[in-house]
Short mmCIF file of C-alpha atoms (C1' of nucleotides) in Angstrom, two decimals:
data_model
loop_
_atom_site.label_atom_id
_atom_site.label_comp_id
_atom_site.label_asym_id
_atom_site.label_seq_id
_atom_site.Cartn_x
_atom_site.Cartn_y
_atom_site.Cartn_z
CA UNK L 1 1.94 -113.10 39.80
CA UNK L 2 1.55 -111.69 43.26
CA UNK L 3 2.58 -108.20 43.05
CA UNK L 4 1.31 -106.56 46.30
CA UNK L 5 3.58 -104.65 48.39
CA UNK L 6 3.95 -103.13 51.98
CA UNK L 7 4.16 -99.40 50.94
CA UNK L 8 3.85 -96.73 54.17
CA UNK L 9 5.30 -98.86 56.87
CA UNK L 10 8.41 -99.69 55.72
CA UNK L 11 9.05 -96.23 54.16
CA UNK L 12 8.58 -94.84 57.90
CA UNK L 13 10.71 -97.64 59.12
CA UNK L 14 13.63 -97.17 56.55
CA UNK L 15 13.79 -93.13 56.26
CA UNK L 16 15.53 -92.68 60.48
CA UNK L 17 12.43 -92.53 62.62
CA UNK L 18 12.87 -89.36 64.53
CA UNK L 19 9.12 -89.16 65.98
CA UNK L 20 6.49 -91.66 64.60
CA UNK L 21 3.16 -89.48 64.00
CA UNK L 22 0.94 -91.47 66.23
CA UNK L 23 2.51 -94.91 66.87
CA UNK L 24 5.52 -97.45 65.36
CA UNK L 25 4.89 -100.53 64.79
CA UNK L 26 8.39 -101.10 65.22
CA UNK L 27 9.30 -99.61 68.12
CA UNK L 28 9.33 -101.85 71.00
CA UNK L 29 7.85 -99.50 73.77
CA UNK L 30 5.11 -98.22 71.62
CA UNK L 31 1.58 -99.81 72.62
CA UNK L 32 1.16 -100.60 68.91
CA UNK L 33 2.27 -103.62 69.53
CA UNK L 34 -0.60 -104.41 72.02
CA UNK L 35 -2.87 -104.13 69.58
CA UNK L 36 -1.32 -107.14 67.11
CA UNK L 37 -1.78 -108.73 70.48
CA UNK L 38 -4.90 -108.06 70.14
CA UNK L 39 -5.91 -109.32 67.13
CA UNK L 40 -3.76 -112.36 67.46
CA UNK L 41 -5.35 -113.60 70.70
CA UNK L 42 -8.04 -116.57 69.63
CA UNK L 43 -11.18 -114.70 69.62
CA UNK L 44 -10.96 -110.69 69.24
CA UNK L 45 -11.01 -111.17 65.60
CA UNK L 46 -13.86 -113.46 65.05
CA UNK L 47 -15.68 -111.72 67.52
CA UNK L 48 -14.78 -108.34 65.30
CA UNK L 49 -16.00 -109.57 62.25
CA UNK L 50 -19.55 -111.23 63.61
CA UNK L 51 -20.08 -108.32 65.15
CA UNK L 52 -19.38 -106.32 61.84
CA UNK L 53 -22.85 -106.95 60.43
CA UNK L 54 -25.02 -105.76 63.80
CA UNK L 55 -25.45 -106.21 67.49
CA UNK L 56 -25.38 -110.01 68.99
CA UNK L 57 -25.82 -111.08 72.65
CA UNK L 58 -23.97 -112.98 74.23
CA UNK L 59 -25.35 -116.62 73.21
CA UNK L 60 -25.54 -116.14 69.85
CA UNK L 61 -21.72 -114.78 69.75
CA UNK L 62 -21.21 -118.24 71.82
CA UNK L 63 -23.35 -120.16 69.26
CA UNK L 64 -21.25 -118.86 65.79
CA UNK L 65 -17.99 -119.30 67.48
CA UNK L 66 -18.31 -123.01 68.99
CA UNK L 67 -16.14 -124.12 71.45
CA UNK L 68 -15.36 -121.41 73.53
CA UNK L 69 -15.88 -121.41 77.07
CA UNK L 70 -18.12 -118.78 78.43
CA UNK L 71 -15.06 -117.60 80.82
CA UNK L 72 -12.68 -116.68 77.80
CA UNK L 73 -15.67 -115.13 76.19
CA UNK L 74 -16.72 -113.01 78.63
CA UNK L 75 -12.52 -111.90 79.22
CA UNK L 76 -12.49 -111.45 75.37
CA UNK L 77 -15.44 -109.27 75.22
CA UNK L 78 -14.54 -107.59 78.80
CA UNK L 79 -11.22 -106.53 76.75
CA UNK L 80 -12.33 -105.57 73.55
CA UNK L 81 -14.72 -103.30 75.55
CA UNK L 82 -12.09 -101.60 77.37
CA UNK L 83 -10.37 -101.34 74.26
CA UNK L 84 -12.90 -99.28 73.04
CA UNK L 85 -13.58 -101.89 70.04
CA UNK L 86 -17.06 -102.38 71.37
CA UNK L 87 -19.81 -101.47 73.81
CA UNK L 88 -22.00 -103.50 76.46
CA UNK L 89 -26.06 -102.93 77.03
CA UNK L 90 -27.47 -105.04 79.93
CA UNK L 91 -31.54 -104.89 79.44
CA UNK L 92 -33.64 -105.74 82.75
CA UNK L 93 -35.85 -108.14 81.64
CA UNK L 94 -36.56 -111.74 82.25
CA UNK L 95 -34.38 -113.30 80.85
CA UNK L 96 -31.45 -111.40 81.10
CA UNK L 97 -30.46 -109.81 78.17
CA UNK L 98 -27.01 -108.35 77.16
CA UNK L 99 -26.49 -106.54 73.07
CA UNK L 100 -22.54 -106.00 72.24
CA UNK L 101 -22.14 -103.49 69.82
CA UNK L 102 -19.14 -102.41 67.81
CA UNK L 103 -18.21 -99.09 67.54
CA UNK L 104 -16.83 -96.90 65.45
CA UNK L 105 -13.44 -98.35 66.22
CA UNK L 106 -14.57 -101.38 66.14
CA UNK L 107 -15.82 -101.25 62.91
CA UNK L 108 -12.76 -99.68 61.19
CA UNK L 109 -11.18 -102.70 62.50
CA UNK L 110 -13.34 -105.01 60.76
CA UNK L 111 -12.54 -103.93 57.01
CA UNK L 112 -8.84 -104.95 57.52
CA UNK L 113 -9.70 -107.92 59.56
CA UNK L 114 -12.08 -109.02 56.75
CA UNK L 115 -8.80 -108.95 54.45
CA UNK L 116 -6.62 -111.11 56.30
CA UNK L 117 -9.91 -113.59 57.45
CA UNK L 118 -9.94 -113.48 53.71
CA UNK L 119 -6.61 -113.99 52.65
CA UNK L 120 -6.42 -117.18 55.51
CA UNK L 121 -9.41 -118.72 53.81
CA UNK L 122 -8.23 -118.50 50.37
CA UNK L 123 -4.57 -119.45 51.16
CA UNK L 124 -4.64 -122.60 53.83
CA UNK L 125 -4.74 -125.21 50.97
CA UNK L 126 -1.23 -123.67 50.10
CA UNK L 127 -0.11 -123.60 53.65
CA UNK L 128 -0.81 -126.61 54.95
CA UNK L 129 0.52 -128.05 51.74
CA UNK L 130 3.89 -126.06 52.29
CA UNK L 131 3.81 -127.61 55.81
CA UNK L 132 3.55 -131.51 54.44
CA UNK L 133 6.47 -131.14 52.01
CA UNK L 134 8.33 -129.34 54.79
CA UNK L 135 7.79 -132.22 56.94
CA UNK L 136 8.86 -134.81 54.18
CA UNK L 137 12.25 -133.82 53.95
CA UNK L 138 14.17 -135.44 56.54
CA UNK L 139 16.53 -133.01 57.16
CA UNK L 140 13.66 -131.01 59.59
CA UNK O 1 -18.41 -91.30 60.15
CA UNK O 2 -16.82 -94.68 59.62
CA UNK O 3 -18.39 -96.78 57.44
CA UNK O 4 -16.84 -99.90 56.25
CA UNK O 5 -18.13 -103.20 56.87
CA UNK O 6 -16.89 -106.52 56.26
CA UNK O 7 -18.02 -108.12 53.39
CA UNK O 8 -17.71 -111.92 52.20
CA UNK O 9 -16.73 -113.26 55.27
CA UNK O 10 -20.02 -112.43 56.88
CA UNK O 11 -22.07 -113.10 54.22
CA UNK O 12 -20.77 -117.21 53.99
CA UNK O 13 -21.40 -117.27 57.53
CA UNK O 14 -24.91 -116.21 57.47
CA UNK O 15 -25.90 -118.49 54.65
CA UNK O 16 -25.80 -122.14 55.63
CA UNK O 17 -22.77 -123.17 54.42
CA UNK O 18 -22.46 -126.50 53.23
CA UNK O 19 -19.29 -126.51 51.25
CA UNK O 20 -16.72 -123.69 52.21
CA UNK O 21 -14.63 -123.03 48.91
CA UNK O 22 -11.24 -123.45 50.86
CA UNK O 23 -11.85 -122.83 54.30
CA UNK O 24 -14.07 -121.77 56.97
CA UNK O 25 -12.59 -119.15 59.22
CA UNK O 26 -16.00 -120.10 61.64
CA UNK O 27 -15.19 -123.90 61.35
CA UNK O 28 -13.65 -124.98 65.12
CA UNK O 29 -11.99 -127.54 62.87
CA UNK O 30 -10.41 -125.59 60.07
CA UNK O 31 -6.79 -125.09 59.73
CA UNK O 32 -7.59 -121.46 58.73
CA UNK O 33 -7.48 -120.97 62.44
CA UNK O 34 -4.08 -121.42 62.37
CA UNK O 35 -3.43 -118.62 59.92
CA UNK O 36 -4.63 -116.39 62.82
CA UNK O 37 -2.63 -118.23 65.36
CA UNK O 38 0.63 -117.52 63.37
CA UNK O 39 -0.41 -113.91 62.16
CA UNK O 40 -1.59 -113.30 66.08
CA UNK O 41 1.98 -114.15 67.31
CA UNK O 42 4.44 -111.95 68.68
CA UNK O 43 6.73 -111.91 65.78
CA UNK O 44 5.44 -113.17 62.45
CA UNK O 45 4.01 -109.98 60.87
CA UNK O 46 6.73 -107.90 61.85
CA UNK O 47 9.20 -110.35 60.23
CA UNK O 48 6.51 -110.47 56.69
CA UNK O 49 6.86 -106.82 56.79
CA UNK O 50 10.49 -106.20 57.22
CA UNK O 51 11.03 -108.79 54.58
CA UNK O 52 7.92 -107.20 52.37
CA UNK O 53 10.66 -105.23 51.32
CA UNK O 54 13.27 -107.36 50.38
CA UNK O 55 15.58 -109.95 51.87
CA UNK O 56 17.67 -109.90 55.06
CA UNK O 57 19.83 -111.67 57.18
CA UNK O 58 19.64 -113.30 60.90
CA UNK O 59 21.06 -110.07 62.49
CA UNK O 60 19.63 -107.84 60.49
CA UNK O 61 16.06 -108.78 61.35
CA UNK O 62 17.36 -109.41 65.42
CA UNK O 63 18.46 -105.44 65.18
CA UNK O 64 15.18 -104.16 63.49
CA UNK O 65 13.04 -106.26 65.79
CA UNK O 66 15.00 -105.31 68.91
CA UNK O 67 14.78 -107.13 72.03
CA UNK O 68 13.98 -110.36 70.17
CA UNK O 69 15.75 -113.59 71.69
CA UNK O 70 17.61 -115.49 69.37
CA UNK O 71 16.10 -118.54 69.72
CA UNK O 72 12.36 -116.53 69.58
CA UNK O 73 13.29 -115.45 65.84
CA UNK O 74 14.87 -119.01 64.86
CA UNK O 75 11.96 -120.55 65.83
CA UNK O 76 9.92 -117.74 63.97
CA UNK O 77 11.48 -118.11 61.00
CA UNK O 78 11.55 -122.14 61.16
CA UNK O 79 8.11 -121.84 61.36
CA UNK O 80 7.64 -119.40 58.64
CA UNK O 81 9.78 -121.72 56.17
CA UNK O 82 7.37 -124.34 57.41
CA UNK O 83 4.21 -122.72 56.86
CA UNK O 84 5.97 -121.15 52.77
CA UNK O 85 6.17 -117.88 54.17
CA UNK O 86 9.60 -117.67 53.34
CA UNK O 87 12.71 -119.49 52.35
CA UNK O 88 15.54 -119.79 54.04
CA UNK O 89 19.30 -119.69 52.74
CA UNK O 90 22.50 -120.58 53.90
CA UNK O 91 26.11 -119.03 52.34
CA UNK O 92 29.41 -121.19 53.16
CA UNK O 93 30.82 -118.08 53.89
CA UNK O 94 33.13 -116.83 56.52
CA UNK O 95 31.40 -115.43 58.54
CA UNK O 96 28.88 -117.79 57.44
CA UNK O 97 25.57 -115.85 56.33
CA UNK O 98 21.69 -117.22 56.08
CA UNK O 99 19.31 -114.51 53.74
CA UNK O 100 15.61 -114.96 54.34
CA UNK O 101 13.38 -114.02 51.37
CA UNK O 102 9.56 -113.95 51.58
CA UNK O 103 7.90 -115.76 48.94
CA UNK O 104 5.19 -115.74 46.87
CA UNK O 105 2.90 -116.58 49.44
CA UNK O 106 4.50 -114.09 52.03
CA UNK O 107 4.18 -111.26 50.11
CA UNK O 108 0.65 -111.57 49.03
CA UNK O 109 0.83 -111.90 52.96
CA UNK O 110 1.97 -108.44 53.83
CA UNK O 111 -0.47 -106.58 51.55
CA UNK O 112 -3.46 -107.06 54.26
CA UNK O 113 -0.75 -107.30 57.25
CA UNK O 114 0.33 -103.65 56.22
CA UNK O 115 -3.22 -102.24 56.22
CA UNK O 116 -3.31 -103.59 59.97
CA UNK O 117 -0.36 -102.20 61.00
CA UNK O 118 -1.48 -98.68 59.28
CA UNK O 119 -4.80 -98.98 61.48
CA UNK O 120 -2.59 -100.32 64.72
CA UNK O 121 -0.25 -97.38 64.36
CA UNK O 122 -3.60 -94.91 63.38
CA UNK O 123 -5.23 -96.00 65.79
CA UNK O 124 -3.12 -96.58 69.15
CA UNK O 125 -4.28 -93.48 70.96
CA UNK O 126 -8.02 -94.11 70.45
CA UNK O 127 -7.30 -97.51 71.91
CA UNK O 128 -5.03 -96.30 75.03
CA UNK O 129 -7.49 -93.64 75.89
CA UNK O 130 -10.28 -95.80 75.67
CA UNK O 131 -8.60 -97.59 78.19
CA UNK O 132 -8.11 -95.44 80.50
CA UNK O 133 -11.26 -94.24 80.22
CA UNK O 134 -12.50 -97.70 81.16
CA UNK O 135 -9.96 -98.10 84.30
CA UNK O 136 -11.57 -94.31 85.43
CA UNK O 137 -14.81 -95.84 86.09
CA UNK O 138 -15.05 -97.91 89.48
CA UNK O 139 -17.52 -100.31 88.29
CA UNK O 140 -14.54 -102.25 86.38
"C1'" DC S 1 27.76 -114.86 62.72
"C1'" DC S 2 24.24 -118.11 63.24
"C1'" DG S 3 21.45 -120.68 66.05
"C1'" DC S 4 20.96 -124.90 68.92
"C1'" DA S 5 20.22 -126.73 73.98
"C1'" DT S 6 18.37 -126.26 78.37
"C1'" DC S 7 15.67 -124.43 81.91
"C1'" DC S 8 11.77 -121.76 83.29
"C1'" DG S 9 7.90 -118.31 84.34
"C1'" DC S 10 3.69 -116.88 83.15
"C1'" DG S 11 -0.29 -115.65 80.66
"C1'" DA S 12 -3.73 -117.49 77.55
"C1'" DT S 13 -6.96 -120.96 77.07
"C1'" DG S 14 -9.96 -124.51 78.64
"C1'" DA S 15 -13.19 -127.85 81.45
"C1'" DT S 16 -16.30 -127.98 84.93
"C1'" DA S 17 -19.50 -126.52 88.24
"C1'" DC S 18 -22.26 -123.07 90.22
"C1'" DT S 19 -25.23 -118.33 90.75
"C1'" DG S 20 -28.38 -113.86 90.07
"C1'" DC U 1 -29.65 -116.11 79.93
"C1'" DA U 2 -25.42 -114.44 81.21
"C1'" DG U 3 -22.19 -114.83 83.46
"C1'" DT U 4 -18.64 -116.08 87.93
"C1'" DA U 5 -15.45 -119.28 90.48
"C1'" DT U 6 -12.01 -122.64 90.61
"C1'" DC U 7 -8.59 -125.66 88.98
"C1'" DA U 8 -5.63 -127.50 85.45
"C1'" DT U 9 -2.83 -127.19 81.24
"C1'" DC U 10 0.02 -125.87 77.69
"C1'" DG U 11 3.23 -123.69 74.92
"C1'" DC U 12 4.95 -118.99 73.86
"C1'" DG U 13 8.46 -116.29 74.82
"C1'" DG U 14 12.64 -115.23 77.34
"C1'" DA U 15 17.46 -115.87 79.74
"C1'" DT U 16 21.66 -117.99 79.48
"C1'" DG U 17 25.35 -120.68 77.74
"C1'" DC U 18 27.64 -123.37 74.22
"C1'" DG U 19 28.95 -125.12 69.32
"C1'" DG U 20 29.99 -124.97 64.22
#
DNA sequence: CCGCATCCGCGATGATACTG
DNA sequence: CAGTATCATCGCGGATGCGG
């Protein structure tokens, strides 16, 4: 029933790679891979798609995403702002008040992020399922 | 000039939600965050997209991946098997032989894991000049 | 050829307490 | 409110060597 495929990647990667246009996911000195790192850490990903409908400050990003210390926060944020995946306005008032923003990049991020937060949420049922009967059999 | 925003995700998490269909990407407590976990690590969606394309063996997947320790992909692939992702076969062969093939499950995997490799490998120079812009300024 | 066993470093994450 | 500082932990990922 499930018919999707991987189309442009793996054509690049079969066909001898003699210069990737802009980066290869497959190459294992190409900063590509930093980005998977990216997404993969705890946070960036969450924090992508909250961020994907307007600006938040700091709280309420802390608020949605429950649990996280405000250290990692702050070094997830820090890093997706270097990344250029989002920006950081500190208003002077009393209280303190601090807006991240997503930018462009950011939000050309969150379309395929969406897809795979999708994909996780309609698919655990058959992973964790997998998992049990993989468990059951002695063998593992 | 980039437009796209993410859709359903969002939207669940803005209305209260009482019963998540599956699961709840925003939910400390969901397993979906272990989708991310696995899809975040250093190996998993490479191996989904090599095998998007068919099935391989042990050493061909060590040679594509490159600089991969053995006992990194075993325990990659283990997992994998574990989670459905794939399934695993051994031929009483000599040499002996073991074909991984992605199942259902995998490939409806690599469908959204492809569109964020496209945007890692579209977008690694935006994201390494960013950076360096970032380290320029003394502030950081 | 496949991959298990052992040892190990290190970065990511976290809990807690404190400050402008 | 929005962080910073400090300490502790934990498991990923890697190196190396051996076995079926």
């Amino acid at each position: 029933m499930v018919t999707i495929a991987a189309p442009r990647l793996i054509d690049r990667l079969r066909s001898q790679r003699t210069q990737a246009p802009e980066g290869d996911l497959f190459d294992p000195d190409c900063p590509t891979r930093l980005v998977l790192d990216r997404i993969g850490d705890k946070w960036t990903a969450l924090v992508v798609l909250l961020l994907s409908d307007g600006p938040m400050r700091f709280s309420e990003l802390r608020g949605q995403l429950g649990r996280i210390a405000p250290k990692v926060l702050t070094q997830t944020l820090r890093r997706m702002e270097r990344d250029g995946l989002l920006t950081r306005e500190v208003f002077a008032e009393v209280p303190p008040r601090v807006q991240y923003t997503l930018t462009d990049l950011g939000h050309s991020l969150s379309g395929p992020l969406a897809a795979i937060g999708d994909w996780a949420e309609a698919n655990v049922g058959r992973i964790t399922a997998a998992q049990t009967a993989y468990d059951a059999v002695p063998g593992n």
